[in-house]
């Protein structure tokens, strides 16, 4: 009887929000989670014991992962989940908040080619969380590129460094890493930390040092060093990052990677968490944070459309 009443209430709420022109998929997702929670209070688990993450809160997200896997299993689902999360982070200004946070210490560096080398390192760090190569390139061109040009680096050198920031394709959310881990019969986080990590650190250091010398050599050869266009150097980096969320939004793009590493065999293996479930959990947390910050439930629901598109 209680279950019937809750279902009727849920149907009523869905009808209300659809009539009021709220974005239906996110309303269905939130109400589905609420119903799963009510069922859990009645002693009904969200997923079968064999499929459990061993943590009841994550099991609610796992229930949706299981449904999604029935429609699009394997690597395709992982890639679509990552893409949806990346676009949503960009829509709410979380990606820009992360870039803005990383750019701050770079502004204090006055040696143009040291800054050039560090830009590559920072770009690789951001690439772990901003999975869209095009999106990251645009963010860096809008934020760090004017800073490099203002310090005397040629436009060609600045663009060359930014263009290489996604060349390594690192992290547990990388489709290549997921495929490689699958072929090696390893957990993707273990593969990233033990397999990719040591090689990546050496590669990042080598490429950064290479950029320092190679770009400086090309700039000297072309006579571009120390030639500044005063109008270009006046470009406002902060203006390029308009639309960034509050500083704490910078944490949101890091959530999936943090969850995957935190609940991996390397750190805490009692809780089992796969990539798609980690992204669903991160999306829910990000949505709650966004609603609490902007206090505009309808607009926040509308922005979540980016995930499903």
PDB file of N, CA, C and O in Angstrom, residues 44-120:
ATOM      1  N   UNK A  44      14.107  -2.907   0.927  1.00  0.00           N
ATOM      2  CA  UNK A  44      14.329  -3.419  -0.433  1.00  0.00           C
ATOM      3  C   UNK A  44      15.636  -2.829  -0.963  1.00  0.00           C
ATOM      4  O   UNK A  44      15.741  -1.606  -1.115  1.00  0.00           O
ATOM      5  N   UNK A  45      16.647  -3.644  -1.254  1.00  0.00           N
ATOM      6  CA  UNK A  45      17.927  -3.107  -1.747  1.00  0.00           C
ATOM      7  C   UNK A  45      17.781  -2.530  -3.148  1.00  0.00           C
ATOM      8  O   UNK A  45      16.931  -2.975  -3.936  1.00  0.00           O
ATOM      9  N   UNK A  46      18.605  -1.539  -3.463  1.00  0.00           N
ATOM     10  CA  UNK A  46      18.544  -0.885  -4.782  1.00  0.00           C
ATOM     11  C   UNK A  46      19.013  -1.816  -5.891  1.00  0.00           C
ATOM     12  O   UNK A  46      18.512  -1.762  -7.015  1.00  0.00           O
ATOM     13  N   UNK A  47      20.005  -2.666  -5.583  1.00  0.00           N
ATOM     14  CA  UNK A  47      20.536  -3.617  -6.561  1.00  0.00           C
ATOM     15  C   UNK A  47      20.702  -4.978  -5.893  1.00  0.00           C
ATOM     16  O   UNK A  47      20.709  -5.089  -4.661  1.00  0.00           O
ATOM     17  N   UNK A  48      20.864  -5.999  -6.708  1.00  0.00           N
ATOM     18  CA  UNK A  48      21.105  -7.341  -6.187  1.00  0.00           C
ATOM     19  C   UNK A  48      22.434  -7.379  -5.445  1.00  0.00           C
ATOM     20  O   UNK A  48      23.356  -6.630  -5.795  1.00  0.00           O
ATOM     21  N   UNK A  49      22.562  -8.208  -4.419  1.00  0.00           N
ATOM     22  CA  UNK A  49      23.802  -8.268  -3.640  1.00  0.00           C
ATOM     23  C   UNK A  49      25.066  -8.455  -4.478  1.00  0.00           C
ATOM     24  O   UNK A  49      26.109  -7.868  -4.180  1.00  0.00           O
ATOM     25  N   UNK A  50      24.971  -9.269  -5.550  1.00  0.00           N
ATOM     26  CA  UNK A  50      26.155  -9.508  -6.390  1.00  0.00           C
ATOM     27  C   UNK A  50      26.613  -8.252  -7.122  1.00  0.00           C
ATOM     28  O   UNK A  50      27.794  -8.099  -7.424  1.00  0.00           O
ATOM     29  N   UNK A  51      25.672  -7.360  -7.417  1.00  0.00           N
ATOM     30  CA  UNK A  51      25.999  -6.131  -8.155  1.00  0.00           C
ATOM     31  C   UNK A  51      26.257  -4.940  -7.232  1.00  0.00           C
ATOM     32  O   UNK A  51      26.538  -3.839  -7.703  1.00  0.00           O
ATOM     33  N   UNK A  52      26.167  -5.154  -5.923  1.00  0.00           N
ATOM     34  CA  UNK A  52      26.281  -4.054  -4.960  1.00  0.00           C
ATOM     35  C   UNK A  52      27.685  -3.456  -4.937  1.00  0.00           C
ATOM     36  O   UNK A  52      28.685  -4.146  -5.142  1.00  0.00           O
ATOM     37  N   UNK A  53      27.740  -2.151  -4.657  1.00  0.00           N
ATOM     38  CA  UNK A  53      29.026  -1.468  -4.481  1.00  0.00           C
ATOM     39  C   UNK A  53      29.531  -1.617  -3.047  1.00  0.00           C
ATOM     40  O   UNK A  53      30.628  -1.177  -2.733  1.00  0.00           O
ATOM     41  N   UNK A  54      28.703  -2.202  -2.185  1.00  0.00           N
ATOM     42  CA  UNK A  54      28.970  -2.347  -0.743  1.00  0.00           C
ATOM     43  C   UNK A  54      28.816  -1.038   0.029  1.00  0.00           C
ATOM     44  O   UNK A  54      29.315  -0.910   1.143  1.00  0.00           O
ATOM     45  N   UNK A  55      28.142  -0.080  -0.587  1.00  0.00           N
ATOM     46  CA  UNK A  55      27.797   1.170   0.101  1.00  0.00           C
ATOM     47  C   UNK A  55      26.424   1.592  -0.419  1.00  0.00           C
ATOM     48  O   UNK A  55      26.260   1.843  -1.618  1.00  0.00           O
ATOM     49  N   UNK A  56      25.433   1.667   0.472  1.00  0.00           N
ATOM     50  CA  UNK A  56      24.041   1.834   0.043  1.00  0.00           C
ATOM     51  C   UNK A  56      23.825   3.076  -0.818  1.00  0.00           C
ATOM     52  O   UNK A  56      23.034   3.065  -1.772  1.00  0.00           O
ATOM     53  N   UNK A  57      24.503   4.190  -0.512  1.00  0.00           N
ATOM     54  CA  UNK A  57      24.305   5.428  -1.279  1.00  0.00           C
ATOM     55  C   UNK A  57      24.770   5.265  -2.717  1.00  0.00           C
ATOM     56  O   UNK A  57      24.124   5.744  -3.662  1.00  0.00           O
ATOM     57  N   UNK A  58      25.898   4.582  -2.923  1.00  0.00           N
ATOM     58  CA  UNK A  58      26.396   4.341  -4.276  1.00  0.00           C
ATOM     59  C   UNK A  58      25.531   3.329  -5.020  1.00  0.00           C
ATOM     60  O   UNK A  58      25.487   3.332  -6.251  1.00  0.00           O
ATOM     61  N   UNK A  59      24.848   2.461  -4.271  1.00  0.00           N
ATOM     62  CA  UNK A  59      23.990   1.461  -4.910  1.00  0.00           C
ATOM     63  C   UNK A  59      22.846   2.114  -5.688  1.00  0.00           C
ATOM     64  O   UNK A  59      22.390   1.568  -6.702  1.00  0.00           O
ATOM     65  N   UNK A  60      22.379   3.276  -5.231  1.00  0.00           N
ATOM     66  CA  UNK A  60      21.316   3.972  -5.957  1.00  0.00           C
ATOM     67  C   UNK A  60      21.805   4.363  -7.354  1.00  0.00           C
ATOM     68  O   UNK A  60      21.087   4.212  -8.348  1.00  0.00           O
ATOM     69  N   UNK A  61      23.036   4.879  -7.421  1.00  0.00           N
ATOM     70  CA  UNK A  61      23.612   5.234  -8.722  1.00  0.00           C
ATOM     71  C   UNK A  61      23.907   3.977  -9.540  1.00  0.00           C
ATOM     72  O   UNK A  61      23.750   3.968 -10.761  1.00  0.00           O
ATOM     73  N   UNK A  62      24.327   2.898  -8.848  1.00  0.00           N
ATOM     74  CA  UNK A  62      24.625   1.643  -9.536  1.00  0.00           C
ATOM     75  C   UNK A  62      23.374   1.084 -10.214  1.00  0.00           C
ATOM     76  O   UNK A  62      23.464   0.467 -11.286  1.00  0.00           O
ATOM     77  N   UNK A  63      22.212   1.312  -9.625  1.00  0.00           N
ATOM     78  CA  UNK A  63      20.957   0.844 -10.221  1.00  0.00           C
ATOM     79  C   UNK A  63      20.748   1.477 -11.596  1.00  0.00           C
ATOM     80  O   UNK A  63      20.320   0.811 -12.546  1.00  0.00           O
ATOM     81  N   UNK A  64      21.084   2.767 -11.708  1.00  0.00           N
ATOM     82  CA  UNK A  64      20.966   3.440 -13.000  1.00  0.00           C
ATOM     83  C   UNK A  64      22.041   2.963 -13.972  1.00  0.00           C
ATOM     84  O   UNK A  64      21.798   2.837 -15.175  1.00  0.00           O
ATOM     85  N   UNK A  65      23.228   2.699 -13.454  1.00  0.00           N
ATOM     86  CA  UNK A  65      24.293   2.160 -14.308  1.00  0.00           C
ATOM     87  C   UNK A  65      23.870   0.830 -14.923  1.00  0.00           C
ATOM     88  O   UNK A  65      24.089   0.584 -16.109  1.00  0.00           O
ATOM     89  N   UNK A  66      23.247  -0.018 -14.114  1.00  0.00           N
ATOM     90  CA  UNK A  66      22.786  -1.319 -14.609  1.00  0.00           C
ATOM     91  C   UNK A  66      21.754  -1.164 -15.724  1.00  0.00           C
ATOM     92  O   UNK A  66      21.756  -1.914 -16.704  1.00  0.00           O
ATOM     93  N   UNK A  67      20.847  -0.179 -15.563  1.00  0.00           N
ATOM     94  CA  UNK A  67      19.852   0.077 -16.609  1.00  0.00           C
ATOM     95  C   UNK A  67      20.518   0.570 -17.896  1.00  0.00           C
ATOM     96  O   UNK A  67      20.164   0.151 -18.997  1.00  0.00           O
ATOM     97  N   UNK A  68      21.497   1.456 -17.743  1.00  0.00           N
ATOM     98  CA  UNK A  68      22.199   1.995 -18.914  1.00  0.00           C
ATOM     99  C   UNK A  68      22.985   0.908 -19.643  1.00  0.00           C
ATOM    100  O   UNK A  68      23.037   0.881 -20.869  1.00  0.00           O
ATOM    101  N   UNK A  69      23.592   0.006 -18.863  1.00  0.00           N
ATOM    102  CA  UNK A  69      24.377  -1.072 -19.475  1.00  0.00           C
ATOM    103  C   UNK A  69      23.500  -2.005 -20.303  1.00  0.00           C
ATOM    104  O   UNK A  69      23.981  -2.629 -21.256  1.00  0.00           O
ATOM    105  N   UNK A  70      22.222  -2.088 -19.937  1.00  0.00           N
ATOM    106  CA  UNK A  70      21.305  -2.920 -20.708  1.00  0.00           C
ATOM    107  C   UNK A  70      21.004  -2.332 -22.077  1.00  0.00           C
ATOM    108  O   UNK A  70      20.537  -3.027 -22.979  1.00  0.00           O
ATOM    109  N   UNK A  71      21.278  -1.029 -22.236  1.00  0.00           N
ATOM    110  CA  UNK A  71      20.998  -0.348 -23.501  1.00  0.00           C
ATOM    111  C   UNK A  71      22.262  -0.050 -24.292  1.00  0.00           C
ATOM    112  O   UNK A  71      22.246  -0.073 -25.521  1.00  0.00           O
ATOM    113  N   UNK A  72      23.347   0.254 -23.610  1.00  0.00           N
ATOM    114  CA  UNK A  72      24.593   0.570 -24.297  1.00  0.00           C
ATOM    115  C   UNK A  72      25.767   0.051 -23.462  1.00  0.00           C
ATOM    116  O   UNK A  72      26.364   0.793 -22.685  1.00  0.00           O
ATOM    117  N   UNK A  73      26.110  -1.219 -23.601  1.00  0.00           N
ATOM    118  CA  UNK A  73      27.162  -1.791 -22.754  1.00  0.00           C
ATOM    119  C   UNK A  73      28.568  -1.422 -23.228  1.00  0.00           C
ATOM    120  O   UNK A  73      28.758  -0.953 -24.352  1.00  0.00           O
ATOM    121  N   UNK A  74      29.536  -1.640 -22.356  1.00  0.00           N
ATOM    122  CA  UNK A  74      30.940  -1.566 -22.730  1.00  0.00           C
ATOM    123  C   UNK A  74      31.507  -0.165 -22.837  1.00  0.00           C
ATOM    124  O   UNK A  74      31.042   0.791 -22.213  1.00  0.00           O
ATOM    125  N   UNK A  75      32.499  -0.031 -23.709  1.00  0.00           N
ATOM    126  CA  UNK A  75      33.276   1.198 -23.847  1.00  0.00           C
ATOM    127  C   UNK A  75      32.421   2.376 -24.315  1.00  0.00           C
ATOM    128  O   UNK A  75      32.644   3.509 -23.910  1.00  0.00           O
ATOM    129  N   UNK A  76      31.423   2.091 -25.161  1.00  0.00           N
ATOM    130  CA  UNK A  76      30.568   3.159 -25.671  1.00  0.00           C
ATOM    131  C   UNK A  76      29.859   3.913 -24.558  1.00  0.00           C
ATOM    132  O   UNK A  76      29.782   5.144 -24.577  1.00  0.00           O
ATOM    133  N   UNK A  77      29.359   3.187 -23.577  1.00  0.00           N
ATOM    134  CA  UNK A  77      28.680   3.812 -22.444  1.00  0.00           C
ATOM    135  C   UNK A  77      29.654   4.675 -21.653  1.00  0.00           C
ATOM    136  O   UNK A  77      29.325   5.790 -21.244  1.00  0.00           O
ATOM    137  N   UNK A  78      30.860   4.162 -21.428  1.00  0.00           N
ATOM    138  CA  UNK A  78      31.876   4.925 -20.688  1.00  0.00           C
ATOM    139  C   UNK A  78      32.191   6.245 -21.382  1.00  0.00           C
ATOM    140  O   UNK A  78      32.261   7.304 -20.746  1.00  0.00           O
ATOM    141  N   UNK A  79      32.383   6.171 -22.697  1.00  0.00           N
ATOM    142  CA  UNK A  79      32.741   7.381 -23.455  1.00  0.00           C
ATOM    143  C   UNK A  79      31.601   8.392 -23.412  1.00  0.00           C
ATOM    144  O   UNK A  79      31.826   9.597 -23.229  1.00  0.00           O
ATOM    145  N   UNK A  80      30.357   7.908 -23.559  1.00  0.00           N
ATOM    146  CA  UNK A  80      29.208   8.826 -23.540  1.00  0.00           C
ATOM    147  C   UNK A  80      29.027   9.452 -22.163  1.00  0.00           C
ATOM    148  O   UNK A  80      28.697  10.643 -22.050  1.00  0.00           O
ATOM    149  N   UNK A  81      29.255   8.677 -21.106  1.00  0.00           N
ATOM    150  CA  UNK A  81      29.135   9.212 -19.746  1.00  0.00           C
ATOM    151  C   UNK A  81      30.189  10.293 -19.493  1.00  0.00           C
ATOM    152  O   UNK A  81      29.897  11.347 -18.919  1.00  0.00           O
ATOM    153  N   UNK A  82      31.419  10.026 -19.938  1.00  0.00           N
ATOM    154  CA  UNK A  82      32.507  10.999 -19.774  1.00  0.00           C
ATOM    155  C   UNK A  82      32.195  12.281 -20.545  1.00  0.00           C
ATOM    156  O   UNK A  82      32.371  13.395 -20.035  1.00  0.00           O
ATOM    157  N   UNK A  83      31.732  12.125 -21.783  1.00  0.00           N
ATOM    158  CA  UNK A  83      31.416  13.295 -22.617  1.00  0.00           C
ATOM    159  C   UNK A  83      30.309  14.125 -21.990  1.00  0.00           C
ATOM    160  O   UNK A  83      30.386  15.358 -21.942  1.00  0.00           O
ATOM    161  N   UNK A  84      29.255  13.452 -21.499  1.00  0.00           N
ATOM    162  CA  UNK A  84      28.147  14.166 -20.869  1.00  0.00           C
ATOM    163  C   UNK A  84      28.605  14.952 -19.656  1.00  0.00           C
ATOM    164  O   UNK A  84      28.208  16.106 -19.459  1.00  0.00           O
ATOM    165  N   UNK A  85      29.460  14.330 -18.846  1.00  0.00           N
ATOM    166  CA  UNK A  85      29.971  15.007 -17.651  1.00  0.00           C
ATOM    167  C   UNK A  85      30.829  16.216 -18.030  1.00  0.00           C
ATOM    168  O   UNK A  85      30.715  17.287 -17.419  1.00  0.00           O
ATOM    169  N   UNK A  86      31.691  16.052 -19.044  1.00  0.00           N
ATOM    170  CA  UNK A  86      32.583  17.142 -19.466  1.00  0.00           C
ATOM    171  C   UNK A  86      31.784  18.343 -19.962  1.00  0.00           C
ATOM    172  O   UNK A  86      32.082  19.494 -19.614  1.00  0.00           O
ATOM    173  N   UNK A  87      30.734  18.077 -20.757  1.00  0.00           N
ATOM    174  CA  UNK A  87      29.919  19.176 -21.290  1.00  0.00           C
ATOM    175  C   UNK A  87      29.146  19.868 -20.162  1.00  0.00           C
ATOM    176  O   UNK A  87      29.024  21.097 -20.139  1.00  0.00           O
ATOM    177  N   UNK A  88      28.645  19.083 -19.209  1.00  0.00           N
ATOM    178  CA  UNK A  88      27.911  19.661 -18.077  1.00  0.00           C
ATOM    179  C   UNK A  88      28.829  20.544 -17.223  1.00  0.00           C
ATOM    180  O   UNK A  88      28.434  21.628 -16.797  1.00  0.00           O
ATOM    181  N   UNK A  89      30.048  20.102 -16.990  1.00  0.00           N
ATOM    182  CA  UNK A  89      31.012  20.903 -16.230  1.00  0.00           C
ATOM    183  C   UNK A  89      31.290  22.237 -16.919  1.00  0.00           C
ATOM    184  O   UNK A  89      31.440  23.277 -16.271  1.00  0.00           O
ATOM    185  N   UNK A  90      31.337  22.199 -18.236  1.00  0.00           N
ATOM    186  CA  UNK A  90      31.544  23.425 -18.991  1.00  0.00           C
ATOM    187  C   UNK A  90      30.311  24.326 -18.904  1.00  0.00           C
ATOM    188  O   UNK A  90      30.432  25.544 -18.766  1.00  0.00           O
ATOM    189  N   UNK A  91      29.129  23.718 -18.951  1.00  0.00           N
ATOM    190  CA  UNK A  91      27.875  24.494 -18.947  1.00  0.00           C
ATOM    191  C   UNK A  91      27.699  25.267 -17.638  1.00  0.00           C
ATOM    192  O   UNK A  91      27.231  26.413 -17.658  1.00  0.00           O
ATOM    193  N   UNK A  92      28.051  24.671 -16.516  1.00  0.00           N
ATOM    194  CA  UNK A  92      27.830  25.351 -15.229  1.00  0.00           C
ATOM    195  C   UNK A  92      29.036  26.184 -14.781  1.00  0.00           C
ATOM    196  O   UNK A  92      29.022  26.779 -13.704  1.00  0.00           O
ATOM    197  N   UNK A  93      30.080  26.225 -15.608  1.00  0.00           N
ATOM    198  CA  UNK A  93      31.247  27.049 -15.290  1.00  0.00           C
ATOM    199  C   UNK A  93      32.271  26.384 -14.398  1.00  0.00           C
ATOM    200  O   UNK A  93      33.209  27.041 -13.933  1.00  0.00           O
ATOM    201  N   UNK A  94      32.146  25.071 -14.167  1.00  0.00           N
ATOM    202  CA  UNK A  94      33.088  24.374 -13.287  1.00  0.00           C
ATOM    203  C   UNK A  94      34.446  24.186 -13.959  1.00  0.00           C
ATOM    204  O   UNK A  94      35.492  24.282 -13.304  1.00  0.00           O
ATOM    205  N   UNK A  95      34.454  23.929 -15.268  1.00  0.00           N
ATOM    206  CA  UNK A  95      35.717  23.769 -15.996  1.00  0.00           C
ATOM    207  C   UNK A  95      36.515  25.069 -15.974  1.00  0.00           C
ATOM    208  O   UNK A  95      37.730  25.066 -15.752  1.00  0.00           O
ATOM    209  N   UNK A  96      35.824  26.182 -16.186  1.00  0.00           N
ATOM    210  CA  UNK A  96      36.495  27.484 -16.145  1.00  0.00           C
ATOM    211  C   UNK A  96      36.999  27.796 -14.737  1.00  0.00           C
ATOM    212  O   UNK A  96      38.062  28.408 -14.579  1.00  0.00           O
ATOM    213  N   UNK A  97      36.246  27.371 -13.729  1.00  0.00           N
ATOM    214  CA  UNK A  97      36.689  27.588 -12.345  1.00  0.00           C
ATOM    215  C   UNK A  97      37.984  26.835 -12.073  1.00  0.00           C
ATOM    216  O   UNK A  97      38.885  27.349 -11.398  1.00  0.00           O
ATOM    217  N   UNK A  98      38.093  25.613 -12.612  1.00  0.00           N
ATOM    218  CA  UNK A  98      39.312  24.822 -12.436  1.00  0.00           C
ATOM    219  C   UNK A  98      40.491  25.474 -13.146  1.00  0.00           C
ATOM    220  O   UNK A  98      41.584  25.589 -12.580  1.00  0.00           O
ATOM    221  N   UNK A  99      40.277  25.914 -14.387  1.00  0.00           N
ATOM    222  CA  UNK A  99      41.345  26.583 -15.141  1.00  0.00           C
ATOM    223  C   UNK A  99      41.761  27.871 -14.448  1.00  0.00           C
ATOM    224  O   UNK A  99      42.947  28.180 -14.330  1.00  0.00           O
ATOM    225  N   UNK A 100      40.774  28.619 -13.974  1.00  0.00           N
ATOM    226  CA  UNK A 100      41.061  29.885 -13.285  1.00  0.00           C
ATOM    227  C   UNK A 100      41.932  29.657 -12.056  1.00  0.00           C
ATOM    228  O   UNK A 100      42.866  30.416 -11.774  1.00  0.00           O
ATOM    229  N   UNK A 101      41.629  28.589 -11.318  1.00  0.00           N
ATOM    230  CA  UNK A 101      42.405  28.250 -10.122  1.00  0.00           C
ATOM    231  C   UNK A 101      43.843  27.881 -10.494  1.00  0.00           C
ATOM    232  O   UNK A 101      44.792  28.274  -9.807  1.00  0.00           O
ATOM    233  N   UNK A 102      44.013  27.139 -11.591  1.00  0.00           N
ATOM    234  CA  UNK A 102      45.345  26.704 -12.019  1.00  0.00           C
ATOM    235  C   UNK A 102      46.161  27.846 -12.632  1.00  0.00           C
ATOM    236  O   UNK A 102      47.385  27.835 -12.577  1.00  0.00           O
ATOM    237  N   UNK A 103      45.465  28.812 -13.237  1.00  0.00           N
ATOM    238  CA  UNK A 103      46.160  29.933 -13.892  1.00  0.00           C
ATOM    239  C   UNK A 103      46.728  30.913 -12.875  1.00  0.00           C
ATOM    240  O   UNK A 103      47.755  31.549 -13.116  1.00  0.00           O
ATOM    241  N   UNK A 104      46.075  31.028 -11.714  1.00  0.00           N
ATOM    242  CA  UNK A 104      46.487  32.029 -10.712  1.00  0.00           C
ATOM    243  C   UNK A 104      47.990  31.999 -10.401  1.00  0.00           C
ATOM    244  O   UNK A 104      48.659  33.022 -10.474  1.00  0.00           O
ATOM    245  N   UNK A 105      48.563  30.823 -10.019  1.00  0.00           N
ATOM    246  CA  UNK A 105      49.996  30.827  -9.713  1.00  0.00           C
ATOM    247  C   UNK A 105      50.868  31.121 -10.928  1.00  0.00           C
ATOM    248  O   UNK A 105      51.988  31.623 -10.779  1.00  0.00           O
ATOM    249  N   UNK A 106      50.363  30.841 -12.132  1.00  0.00           N
ATOM    250  CA  UNK A 106      51.165  31.112 -13.336  1.00  0.00           C
ATOM    251  C   UNK A 106      51.355  32.606 -13.569  1.00  0.00           C
ATOM    252  O   UNK A 106      52.350  33.026 -14.160  1.00  0.00           O
ATOM    253  N   UNK A 107      50.385  33.403 -13.107  1.00  0.00           N
ATOM    254  CA  UNK A 107      50.467  34.852 -13.307  1.00  0.00           C
ATOM    255  C   UNK A 107      51.670  35.465 -12.592  1.00  0.00           C
ATOM    256  O   UNK A 107      52.144  36.540 -12.970  1.00  0.00           O
ATOM    257  N   UNK A 108      52.159  34.795 -11.554  1.00  0.00           N
ATOM    258  CA  UNK A 108      53.283  35.339 -10.775  1.00  0.00           C
ATOM    259  C   UNK A 108      54.633  35.096 -11.449  1.00  0.00           C
ATOM    260  O   UNK A 108      55.645  35.669 -11.055  1.00  0.00           O
ATOM    261  N   UNK A 109      54.671  34.237 -12.479  1.00  0.00           N
ATOM    262  CA  UNK A 109      55.937  33.884 -13.142  1.00  0.00           C
ATOM    263  C   UNK A 109      56.208  34.893 -14.248  1.00  0.00           C
ATOM    264  O   UNK A 109      55.367  35.142 -15.107  1.00  0.00           O
ATOM    265  N   UNK A 110      57.397  35.469 -14.239  1.00  0.00           N
ATOM    266  CA  UNK A 110      57.743  36.501 -15.210  1.00  0.00           C
ATOM    267  C   UNK A 110      58.751  36.032 -16.260  1.00  0.00           C
ATOM    268  O   UNK A 110      59.076  36.768 -17.162  1.00  0.00           O
ATOM    269  N   UNK A 111      59.240  34.827 -16.143  1.00  0.00           N
ATOM    270  CA  UNK A 111      60.130  34.274 -17.165  1.00  0.00           C
ATOM    271  C   UNK A 111      59.263  33.599 -18.224  1.00  0.00           C
ATOM    272  O   UNK A 111      58.613  32.584 -17.943  1.00  0.00           O
ATOM    273  N   UNK A 112      59.233  34.129 -19.447  1.00  0.00           N
ATOM    274  CA  UNK A 112      58.266  33.644 -20.437  1.00  0.00           C
ATOM    275  C   UNK A 112      58.400  32.166 -20.780  1.00  0.00           C
ATOM    276  O   UNK A 112      57.392  31.479 -20.938  1.00  0.00           O
ATOM    277  N   UNK A 113      59.629  31.651 -20.852  1.00  0.00           N
ATOM    278  CA  UNK A 113      59.789  30.256 -21.289  1.00  0.00           C
ATOM    279  C   UNK A 113      59.686  29.261 -20.135  1.00  0.00           C
ATOM    280  O   UNK A 113      59.364  28.098 -20.348  1.00  0.00           O
ATOM    281  N   UNK A 114      59.923  29.727 -18.910  1.00  0.00           N
ATOM    282  CA  UNK A 114      59.588  28.901 -17.742  1.00  0.00           C
ATOM    283  C   UNK A 114      58.076  28.764 -17.666  1.00  0.00           C
ATOM    284  O   UNK A 114      57.531  27.674 -17.440  1.00  0.00           O
ATOM    285  N   UNK A 115      57.390  29.880 -17.907  1.00  0.00           N
ATOM    286  CA  UNK A 115      55.924  29.864 -17.915  1.00  0.00           C
ATOM    287  C   UNK A 115      55.410  28.962 -19.030  1.00  0.00           C
ATOM    288  O   UNK A 115      54.440  28.212 -18.848  1.00  0.00           O
ATOM    289  N   UNK A 116      56.077  28.986 -20.163  1.00  0.00           N
ATOM    290  CA  UNK A 116      55.686  28.153 -21.301  1.00  0.00           C
ATOM    291  C   UNK A 116      55.764  26.668 -20.930  1.00  0.00           C
ATOM    292  O   UNK A 116      54.838  25.896 -21.196  1.00  0.00           O
ATOM    293  N   UNK A 117      56.875  26.284 -20.285  1.00  0.00           N
ATOM    294  CA  UNK A 117      57.051  24.883 -19.882  1.00  0.00           C
ATOM    295  C   UNK A 117      56.024  24.487 -18.819  1.00  0.00           C
ATOM    296  O   UNK A 117      55.443  23.394 -18.883  1.00  0.00           O
ATOM    297  N   UNK A 118      55.786  25.372 -17.852  1.00  0.00           N
ATOM    298  CA  UNK A 118      54.824  25.067 -16.789  1.00  0.00           C
ATOM    299  C   UNK A 118      53.385  25.018 -17.318  1.00  0.00           C
ATOM    300  O   UNK A 118      52.554  24.292 -16.789  1.00  0.00           O
ATOM    301  N   UNK A 119      53.117  25.786 -18.365  1.00  0.00           N
ATOM    302  CA  UNK A 119      51.792  25.750 -18.986  1.00  0.00           C
ATOM    303  C   UNK A 119      51.479  24.344 -19.479  1.00  0.00           C
ATOM    304  O   UNK A 119      50.360  23.852 -19.334  1.00  0.00           O
ATOM    305  N   UNK A 120      52.477  23.695 -20.052  1.00  0.00           N
ATOM    306  CA  UNK A 120      52.272  22.323 -20.530  1.00  0.00           C
ATOM    307  C   UNK A 120      51.951  21.383 -19.364  1.00  0.00           C
ATOM    308  O   UNK A 120      51.052  20.552 -19.451  1.00  0.00           O
TER     309      UNK A 120
END
